Short mmCIF file of C-alpha atoms and ligand atoms in Angstrom, two decimals:
data_model
loop_
_atom_site.label_atom_id
_atom_site.label_comp_id
_atom_site.label_asym_id
_atom_site.label_seq_id
_atom_site.Cartn_x
_atom_site.Cartn_y
_atom_site.Cartn_z
CA UNK X 724 123.03 135.84 114.18
CA UNK X 725 124.62 132.40 113.40
CA UNK X 726 125.32 130.69 116.98
CA UNK X 727 128.75 128.90 117.90
CA UNK X 728 126.78 125.52 118.19
CA UNK X 729 125.65 125.26 114.94
CA UNK X 730 129.31 124.88 114.05
CA UNK X 731 131.32 121.62 113.62
CA UNK X 732 135.29 121.36 112.90
CA UNK X 733 136.72 117.95 111.71
CA UNK X 734 140.23 118.53 112.30
CA UNK X 735 143.94 117.21 111.46
CA UNK X 736 141.87 114.39 109.75
CA UNK X 737 143.45 113.41 105.51
CA UNK X 738 141.08 114.64 103.58
CA UNK X 739 140.31 112.91 100.10
CA UNK X 740 138.19 115.71 98.56
CA UNK X 741 136.97 114.11 94.88
CA UNK X 742 136.57 116.96 93.80
CA UNK X 743 137.44 117.85 89.88
CA UNK X 744 141.33 117.70 90.55
CA UNK X 745 141.15 114.55 92.87
CA UNK X 746 142.56 116.98 95.41
CA UNK X 747 144.35 115.52 98.68
CA UNK X 748 144.59 117.39 101.96
CA UNK X 749 147.01 116.42 104.57
CA UNK X 750 146.29 117.56 108.23
CA UNK X 751 142.85 119.09 106.78
CA UNK X 752 139.93 120.92 108.45
CA UNK X 753 136.53 121.04 107.72
CA UNK X 754 134.31 123.52 109.26
CA UNK X 755 130.35 122.83 108.57
CA UNK X 756 127.74 124.91 109.56
CA UNK X 757 124.54 123.17 110.12
CA UNK X 758 124.09 120.55 107.26
CA UNK X 759 127.03 122.24 105.11
CA UNK X 760 130.27 122.35 104.25
CA UNK X 761 131.39 125.67 104.94
CA UNK X 762 134.91 125.38 104.43
CA UNK X 763 137.52 123.27 103.69
CA UNK X 764 141.74 123.48 103.74
CA UNK X 765 144.78 123.04 105.95
CA UNK X 766 144.10 123.22 109.68
CA UNK X 767 146.71 126.10 108.64
CA UNK X 768 144.36 127.75 106.73
CA UNK X 769 141.03 128.07 108.14
CA UNK X 770 139.88 128.87 111.62
CA UNK X 771 138.21 126.23 113.99
CA UNK X 772 134.56 127.18 114.71
CA UNK X 773 132.03 125.25 117.20
CA UNK X 774 132.60 121.98 118.62
CA UNK X 775 136.15 120.61 117.28
CA UNK X 776 136.67 116.98 116.66
CA UNK X 777 140.06 115.45 116.65
CA UNK X 778 139.99 112.92 113.69
CA UNK X 779 144.05 112.38 113.63
CA UNK X 780 144.65 109.08 111.78
CA UNK X 781 141.59 109.62 110.04
CA UNK X 782 140.67 109.58 106.23
CA UNK X 783 137.60 111.56 105.67
CA UNK X 784 135.98 111.34 102.26
CA UNK X 785 132.64 111.53 100.58
CA UNK X 786 130.34 109.15 101.67
CA UNK X 787 129.53 106.19 99.38
CA UNK X 788 126.51 106.15 96.97
CA UNK X 789 125.23 103.23 96.34
CA UNK X 790 122.95 103.19 92.89
CA UNK X 791 121.24 99.78 93.03
CA UNK X 792 119.87 97.57 95.91
CA UNK X 793 116.70 95.98 97.16
CA UNK X 794 116.50 96.85 101.02
CA UNK X 795 114.16 94.20 102.13
CA UNK X 796 115.71 91.60 100.14
CA UNK X 797 117.85 91.38 103.26
CA UNK X 798 115.54 89.18 104.67
CA UNK X 799 116.60 86.49 101.87
CA UNK X 800 120.34 86.34 102.43
CA UNK X 801 121.29 82.58 102.04
CA UNK X 802 117.97 81.19 101.04
CA UNK X 803 119.25 80.46 97.33
CA UNK X 804 122.36 80.57 96.29
CA UNK X 805 124.80 78.73 93.90
CA UNK X 806 121.89 79.07 91.42
CA UNK X 807 121.55 79.82 87.59
CA UNK X 808 119.54 83.23 87.37
CA UNK X 809 116.53 81.66 85.83
CA UNK X 810 115.82 79.39 88.45
CA UNK X 811 116.89 81.53 91.59
CA UNK X 812 114.55 84.15 90.59
CA UNK X 813 111.23 81.87 89.77
CA UNK X 814 111.64 78.95 91.90
CA UNK X 815 113.41 80.50 94.75
CA UNK X 816 113.11 84.38 95.01
CA UNK X 817 109.35 85.43 93.56
CA UNK X 818 107.86 82.93 95.72
CA UNK X 819 109.54 83.80 98.72
CA UNK X 820 108.69 87.47 98.11
CA UNK X 821 105.04 86.33 97.96
CA UNK X 822 105.40 85.98 101.87
CA UNK X 823 106.26 89.60 102.02
CA UNK X 824 104.11 92.12 103.83
CA UNK X 825 104.49 95.77 105.30
CA UNK X 826 105.31 95.22 108.04
CA UNK X 827 108.22 92.31 107.27
CA UNK X 828 109.27 94.88 104.51
CA UNK X 829 110.01 97.62 107.09
CA UNK X 830 111.66 94.87 109.64
CA UNK X 831 113.69 93.81 106.30
CA UNK X 832 114.95 97.18 105.51
CA UNK X 833 116.06 98.20 108.96
CA UNK X 834 118.31 95.89 108.74
CA UNK X 835 119.34 96.79 105.36
CA UNK X 836 120.28 100.71 106.23
CA UNK X 837 121.70 99.36 109.61
CA UNK X 838 123.98 97.48 107.00
CA UNK X 839 124.93 100.72 104.42
CA UNK X 840 125.40 102.40 107.52
CA UNK X 841 128.16 100.12 108.95
CA UNK X 842 129.88 100.43 105.52
CA UNK X 843 129.84 104.00 104.85
CA UNK X 844 127.14 104.46 102.56
CA UNK X 845 125.06 107.63 102.88
CA UNK X 846 123.17 107.41 100.18
CA UNK X 847 120.96 104.63 98.30
CA UNK X 848 119.16 103.82 95.40
CA UNK X 849 116.28 101.20 96.43
CA UNK X 850 113.77 99.21 94.28
CA UNK X 851 110.88 97.00 96.06
CA UNK X 852 107.42 96.49 96.81
CA UNK X 853 105.90 98.42 99.59
CA UNK X 854 108.08 101.45 99.33
CA UNK X 855 106.34 103.00 102.00
CA UNK X 856 108.24 100.41 104.46
CA UNK X 857 111.40 101.17 102.98
CA UNK X 858 110.77 104.75 103.00
CA UNK X 859 109.98 104.78 106.32
CA UNK X 860 113.34 102.35 107.74
CA UNK X 861 115.25 104.37 105.62
CA UNK X 862 114.29 108.22 107.18
CA UNK X 863 114.81 106.15 110.21
CA UNK X 864 117.77 105.53 109.58
CA UNK X 865 119.05 108.95 108.82
CA UNK X 866 120.62 107.97 105.39
CA UNK X 867 120.05 109.59 102.20
CA UNK X 868 117.58 107.37 99.87
CA UNK X 869 116.24 107.28 96.27
CA UNK X 870 113.44 104.85 96.50
CA UNK X 871 112.09 103.35 93.88
CA UNK X 872 108.66 101.57 94.20
CA UNK X 873 109.03 98.74 92.04
CA UNK X 874 106.45 98.55 89.04
CA UNK X 875 105.21 95.55 87.32
CA UNK X 876 102.61 94.16 84.61
CA UNK X 877 101.79 91.17 86.96
CA UNK X 878 100.69 90.88 90.58
CA UNK X 879 102.91 91.81 93.29
CA UNK X 880 103.61 90.73 97.08
CA UNK X 881 101.69 94.55 97.50
CA UNK X 882 98.78 94.36 95.13
CA UNK X 883 97.49 94.02 91.56
CA UNK X 884 98.21 97.29 90.80
CA UNK X 885 101.66 98.20 91.11
CA UNK X 886 101.52 101.53 89.06
CA UNK X 887 98.22 102.72 91.41
CA UNK X 888 100.80 101.85 94.24
CA UNK X 889 103.56 103.87 93.21
CA UNK X 890 101.04 106.73 92.43
CA UNK X 891 99.47 106.33 95.53
CA UNK X 892 103.17 106.06 98.05
CA UNK X 893 104.53 109.50 95.95
CA UNK X 894 101.18 111.24 96.75
CA UNK X 895 101.22 110.29 100.57
CA UNK X 896 104.74 110.64 101.05
CA UNK X 897 104.52 114.61 99.59
CA UNK X 898 101.70 114.90 101.37
CA UNK X 899 103.43 114.59 104.92
CA UNK X 900 104.76 117.43 106.72
CA UNK X 901 108.98 117.82 106.21
CA UNK X 902 109.08 115.85 103.28
CA UNK X 903 109.79 119.06 100.94
CA UNK X 904 111.91 118.24 98.02
CA UNK X 905 114.56 121.02 100.02
CA UNK X 906 114.65 119.01 103.41
CA UNK X 907 113.73 115.20 103.14
CA UNK X 908 116.70 112.81 103.01
CA UNK X 909 114.14 110.80 100.96
CA UNK X 910 113.56 111.25 97.32
CA UNK X 911 110.72 108.91 95.92
CA UNK X 912 111.02 107.98 92.09
CA UNK X 913 109.29 105.60 89.43
CA UNK X 914 110.57 102.18 89.25
CA UNK X 915 109.53 100.27 86.29
CA UNK X 916 111.31 97.26 87.13
CA UNK X 917 112.49 95.80 83.53
CA UNK X 918 111.33 95.62 80.47
CA UNK X 919 110.43 92.05 80.36
CA UNK X 920 108.67 92.63 83.39
CA UNK X 921 106.52 95.40 81.76
CA UNK X 922 104.42 96.33 78.73
CA UNK X 923 105.39 99.37 76.47
CA UNK X 924 102.06 100.98 77.68
CA UNK X 925 103.06 100.20 81.55
CA UNK X 926 106.49 101.99 80.70
CA UNK X 927 104.30 105.19 79.11
CA UNK X 928 102.48 105.87 82.02
CA UNK X 929 105.75 105.17 84.27
CA UNK X 930 106.83 108.32 82.61
CA UNK X 931 104.06 110.53 82.79
CA UNK X 932 103.74 109.18 87.07
CA UNK X 933 107.39 110.59 86.88
CA UNK X 934 106.72 113.58 85.18
CA UNK X 935 103.96 114.26 87.25
CA UNK X 936 106.18 114.45 90.31
CA UNK X 937 109.56 115.52 88.42
CA UNK X 938 111.04 112.28 89.93
CA UNK X 939 114.11 110.27 87.87
CA UNK X 940 113.27 106.65 86.73
CA UNK X 941 115.02 103.87 88.12
CA UNK X 942 114.83 100.39 86.49
CA UNK X 943 116.71 97.15 85.49
CA UNK X 944 117.80 96.89 82.03
CA UNK X 945 119.54 93.79 79.79
CA UNK X 946 120.73 92.22 82.79
CA UNK X 947 121.52 89.20 80.69
CA UNK X 948 120.99 87.84 76.83
CA UNK X 949 117.78 86.26 77.81
CA UNK X 950 116.51 89.80 78.49
CA UNK X 951 117.11 91.37 74.96
CA UNK X 952 115.84 87.91 73.35
CA UNK X 953 112.53 88.17 75.09
CA UNK X 954 112.34 91.98 74.13
CA UNK X 955 113.47 91.05 70.14
CA UNK X 956 111.00 88.00 70.45
CA UNK X 957 108.19 90.62 71.72
CA UNK X 958 108.73 93.84 70.10
CA UNK X 959 111.53 93.11 67.50
CA UNK X 960 114.08 95.87 69.29
CA UNK X 961 116.27 96.03 72.50
CA UNK X 962 115.36 96.77 75.72
CA UNK X 963 116.75 99.91 75.47
CA UNK X 964 114.90 101.19 72.31
CA UNK X 965 111.31 99.58 73.79
CA UNK X 966 112.44 102.02 76.74
CA UNK X 967 113.24 104.48 74.60
CA UNK X 968 109.89 104.85 72.53
CA UNK X 969 108.53 104.34 75.69
CA UNK X 970 109.87 107.87 76.52
CA UNK X 971 111.96 106.35 79.28
CA UNK X 972 115.33 108.38 78.40
CA UNK X 973 113.40 111.52 78.44
CA UNK X 974 113.26 111.41 82.26
CA UNK X 975 116.77 111.48 84.57
CA UNK X 976 117.50 107.68 84.33
CA UNK X 977 119.45 105.49 86.27
CA UNK X 978 119.81 101.85 84.71
CA UNK X 979 121.22 98.52 86.82
CA UNK X 980 123.08 96.23 85.46
CA UNK X 981 123.00 96.70 81.83
CA UNK X 982 125.75 94.08 80.62
CA UNK X 983 124.07 93.31 77.33
CA UNK X 984 123.99 96.90 75.48
CA UNK X 985 124.88 97.46 72.44
CA UNK X 986 126.50 99.91 70.27
CA UNK X 987 123.45 101.20 69.52
CA UNK X 988 121.86 100.99 73.01
CA UNK X 989 124.76 102.57 74.44
CA UNK X 990 124.71 105.54 71.64
CA UNK X 991 121.02 105.97 72.98
CA UNK X 992 122.48 106.13 76.99
CA UNK X 993 125.02 108.71 75.80
CA UNK X 994 122.17 110.98 73.80
CA UNK X 995 119.69 111.55 76.32
CA UNK X 996 122.49 111.29 79.20
CA UNK X 997 121.58 108.18 81.40
CA UNK X 998 123.55 106.46 83.77
CA UNK X 999 124.53 102.94 84.22
CA UNK X 1000 124.60 101.12 87.53
CA UNK X 1001 127.69 98.30 87.70
CA UNK X 1002 126.68 95.38 90.13
CA UNK X 1003 129.75 93.02 89.85
CA UNK X 1004 128.91 91.04 92.88
CA UNK X 1005 125.51 89.79 91.65
CA UNK X 1006 126.40 89.72 88.35
CA UNK X 1007 129.63 87.29 89.17
CA UNK X 1008 127.69 85.16 91.59
CA UNK X 1009 124.52 84.63 88.94
CA UNK X 1010 126.76 84.42 86.17
CA UNK X 1011 125.03 86.79 84.02
CA UNK X 1012 127.92 88.18 82.44
CA UNK X 1013 130.73 91.16 82.73
CA UNK X 1014 129.85 95.06 82.05
CA UNK X 1015 131.70 96.51 79.15
CA UNK X 1016 133.33 99.00 81.14
CA UNK X 1017 135.82 99.64 78.38
CA UNK X 1018 133.33 100.55 75.92
CA UNK X 1019 130.38 102.56 78.24
CA UNK X 1020 133.42 104.51 78.84
CA UNK X 1021 134.23 105.18 75.39
CA UNK X 1022 131.19 106.58 74.68
CA UNK X 1023 131.28 109.07 77.66
CA UNK X 1024 128.42 106.97 79.46
CA UNK X 1025 128.32 107.81 83.48
CA UNK X 1026 128.95 104.47 85.75
CA UNK X 1027 128.17 104.25 88.50
CA UNK X 1028 128.06 101.17 91.16
CA UNK X 1029 125.89 99.45 93.84
CA UNK X 1030 125.57 96.36 95.73
CA UNK X 1031 122.49 95.13 94.23
CA UNK X 1032 119.90 93.23 97.27
CA UNK X 1033 121.61 90.82 99.84
CA UNK X 1034 119.37 87.86 98.31
CA UNK X 1035 121.92 87.71 95.69
CA UNK X 1036 124.92 89.72 96.40
CA UNK X 1037 124.44 88.40 100.55
CA UNK X 1038 126.76 90.95 101.49
CA UNK X 1039 125.78 95.07 101.19
CA UNK X 1040 129.44 96.43 101.41
CA UNK X 1041 130.15 99.03 98.03
CA UNK X 1042 133.88 99.04 99.05
CA UNK X 1043 134.64 95.74 98.51
CA UNK X 1044 132.59 94.88 95.65
CA UNK X 1045 134.07 97.99 93.92
CA UNK X 1046 137.54 96.14 94.80
CA UNK X 1047 135.83 92.92 92.72
CA UNK X 1048 134.43 95.30 90.17
CA UNK X 1049 137.37 96.48 89.06
CA UNK X 1050 139.50 93.23 89.37
CA UNK X 1051 137.24 91.75 87.22
CA UNK X 1052 137.12 94.57 84.64
CA UNK X 1053 141.35 93.96 84.50
CA UNK X 1054 141.30 90.30 83.97
CA UNK X 1055 138.64 90.93 81.37
CA UNK X 1056 140.54 92.89 79.34
CA UNK X 1057 143.41 91.27 80.27
CA UNK X 1058 144.84 95.00 80.88
CA UNK X 1059 145.42 95.86 84.72
CA UNK X 1060 145.48 99.67 83.56
CA UNK X 1061 142.19 99.22 82.17
CA UNK X 1062 140.97 100.82 85.54
CA UNK X 1063 142.43 102.04 88.85
CA UNK X 1064 141.61 103.09 92.39
CA UNK X 1065 140.55 106.81 91.56
CA UNK X 1066 138.30 105.47 89.04
CA UNK X 1067 136.80 103.40 91.48
CA UNK X 1068 136.55 105.97 94.61
CA UNK X 1069 134.98 108.48 91.80
CA UNK X 1070 132.42 105.68 90.42
CA UNK X 1071 131.45 105.43 94.22
CA UNK X 1072 130.94 108.96 94.94
CA UNK X 1073 131.26 111.78 92.42
CA UNK X 1074 128.98 109.84 89.49
CA UNK X 1075 126.89 108.02 91.79
CA UNK X 1076 126.07 111.42 92.86
CA UNK X 1077 125.41 112.76 89.25
CA UNK X 1078 123.28 109.86 88.32
CA UNK X 1079 120.70 110.71 90.74
CA UNK X 1080 121.05 114.44 89.90
CA UNK X 1081 122.73 115.50 93.09
CA UNK X 1082 126.48 116.29 92.15
CA UNK X 1083 125.55 119.83 93.35
CA UNK X 1084 124.86 118.60 96.86
CA UNK X 1085 126.70 115.42 97.40
CA UNK X 1086 129.61 113.37 96.22
CA UNK X 1087 132.43 114.98 96.97
CA UNK X 1088 134.24 117.29 99.65
CA UNK X 1089 133.82 121.05 98.49
CA UNK X 1090 132.26 124.09 100.49
CA UNK X 1091 128.93 124.67 99.80
CA UNK X 1092 128.06 120.82 99.56
CA UNK X 1093 126.46 119.04 102.21
CA UNK X 1094 128.17 117.49 104.85
CA UNK X 1095 127.81 113.71 104.00
CA UNK X 1096 131.27 112.35 105.01
CA UNK X 1097 132.81 109.12 106.10
CA UNK X 1098 135.70 108.72 108.15
CA UNK X 1099 137.77 105.79 107.93
CA UNK X 1100 140.40 104.61 110.57
CA UNK X 1101 144.25 104.63 109.37
CA UNK X 1102 145.58 102.95 112.59
CA UNK X 1103 144.73 98.98 111.35
CA UNK X 1104 147.51 96.70 110.41
CA UNK X 1105 145.62 96.30 106.79
CA UNK X 1106 145.91 100.12 106.26
CA UNK X 1107 149.80 100.70 107.10
CA UNK X 1108 151.92 101.76 106.23
CA UNK X 1109 150.73 105.18 104.19
CA UNK X 1110 153.83 105.59 101.88
CA UNK X 1111 152.06 109.20 100.33
CA UNK X 1112 149.56 111.36 101.29
CA UNK X 1113 148.01 112.11 98.01
CA UNK X 1114 144.90 110.83 96.03
CA UNK X 1115 147.18 107.99 94.76
CA UNK X 1116 147.87 106.12 97.34
CA UNK X 1117 145.07 106.94 99.94
CA UNK X 1118 142.28 105.88 96.97
CA UNK X 1119 144.72 102.52 96.57
CA UNK X 1120 144.52 101.78 100.52
CA UNK X 1121 140.56 102.61 100.01
CA UNK X 1122 139.61 100.34 97.40
CA UNK X 1123 142.44 97.69 97.48
CA UNK X 1124 142.66 96.98 101.59
CA UNK X 1125 140.46 96.06 104.44
CA UNK X 1126 139.18 99.37 105.27
CA UNK X 1127 137.41 99.73 108.20
CA UNK X 1128 134.70 102.41 108.45
CA UNK X 1129 134.72 104.86 111.70
CA UNK X 1130 132.46 107.55 111.58
CA UNK X 1131 129.35 108.54 109.10
CA UNK X 1132 127.62 111.78 108.90
CA UNK X 1133 124.56 112.96 106.75
CA UNK X 1134 123.95 116.35 106.53
CA UNK X 1135 126.43 117.50 109.60
CA UNK X 1136 124.79 114.89 111.45
CA UNK X 1137 126.53 111.82 113.19
CA UNK X 1138 124.91 108.50 112.34
CA UNK X 1139 127.86 106.22 113.32
CA UNK X 1140 130.69 107.84 115.50
CA UNK X 1141 133.53 105.83 117.00
CA UNK X 1142 132.07 102.71 115.25
CA UNK X 1143 128.89 103.44 117.33
CA UNK X 1144 125.34 103.88 115.58
CA UNK X 1145 124.37 106.95 116.95
CA UNK X 1146 120.27 106.48 116.01
CA UNK X 1147 119.74 102.93 115.43
CA UNK X 1148 118.92 100.44 118.19
CA UNK X 1149 121.06 97.60 116.59
CA UNK X 1150 119.66 94.82 118.47
CA UNK X 1151 116.11 95.78 118.57
CA UNK X 1152 116.76 95.84 114.41
CA UNK X 1153 118.57 92.36 114.53
CA UNK X 1154 115.86 90.98 116.37
CA UNK X 1155 112.96 92.10 114.72
CA UNK X 1156 114.92 91.07 110.93
CA UNK X 1157 115.02 87.74 112.26
CA UNK X 1158 111.75 87.38 113.60
CA UNK X 1159 110.96 88.50 110.44
CA UNK X 1160 113.17 86.19 108.45
CA UNK X 1161 111.39 83.09 110.86
CA UNK X 1162 107.68 83.61 109.81
CA UNK X 1163 108.86 83.67 106.23
CA UNK X 1164 110.70 80.38 106.63
CA UNK X 1165 107.95 79.29 108.42
CA UNK X 1166 105.75 79.86 105.59
CA UNK X 1167 107.87 78.88 102.81
CA UNK X 1168 108.32 75.30 104.54
CA UNK X 1169 104.63 75.23 105.24
CA UNK X 1170 103.86 75.62 101.21
CA UNK X 1171 106.48 72.93 100.69
CA UNK X 1172 109.06 75.65 99.37
CA UNK X 1173 106.77 77.82 97.60
ZN1 ZN Y 1252 118.39 94.86 90.81
#
């Protein structure tokens, strides 16, 4: 028999479902049983159950899905702004990263997850070294996270054998009780960094590892013309073709950036149903280029959005990146109709869920799906007035105005309620992150910026 206390009712809110019809429900009610949405409708249609929260003046929508990030890099926020990509990477980022260790990665990741949470991201796809530390921070935050241990053909701050590190991480993760795929909010995967930073042989080994554990693959691809030129010089083919030949596309795959895909590359994506993570702020700041979204959409490729790391974006706010991302598409095409606010909302939710193979569980608010829900305050100057309670108008406010996240719930558990964190000790997290950054800066200064 189900106890009444297993139920929770979110009441009198405007619900942006992001279901297939983009239904918007004014004066809505969501009844949650445990971690799952049991019913959803108007307050008149369905009976309330369990504890009732009156969320008048709130918009409820699915939690945001950030499909590319590097959490610990938050420790390098502001370290090297306004540089060219190659100089930024080789002179600043890689030398700074050499000072990282397990403990510092953990401190940085905790800060990253706190920022994701405060900005309404309930699921993140995270790639970096020291995946154990990221996993631990993500798990403690209560957010969902797809954790990709970064794999390179050269030495990383963690070790000289990043493929072995990734294998050890996967084995260790699943040996811990509570980490079974059906219950854990952490989903380890395999993260070859890019074609230019691996080898075809190593990519093949990554495929074997992903297949052994039944995980997806997450990697960067064709971020710049320079990456394409390097692959062409070494292998006589594009990075996408190198990845295809290594078997990468035979696993479920999500690629970050993808700015310089050719028509043929896009056909490979379409053939294997691979998804793209659009990272507009990093792409703009490092002058990498602009993702050819109209062409990708023409080919029917699933496009999602990510914040990338704070080392290049500085801020971890998917909503503001979505606004930037669709505005630059408009001006690139000189066509304001090329993307709209509903497209941006779907890119941040259901398209992200599809990219990580979880669209049966998250990405929209529908009965049977997990209760990953955020609420947005509409009782603010920026959200007033609401002209019409429909998907167009509500999405427009969410994407184009200054949106304040009020509550965040994952699996029916409040992680932020009325802007207060329910699990996280903010003071402690900020203190430890500052301490970690102080240590890194000392090391950088000691080695003369190296
Ligand atoms: Zn990245």
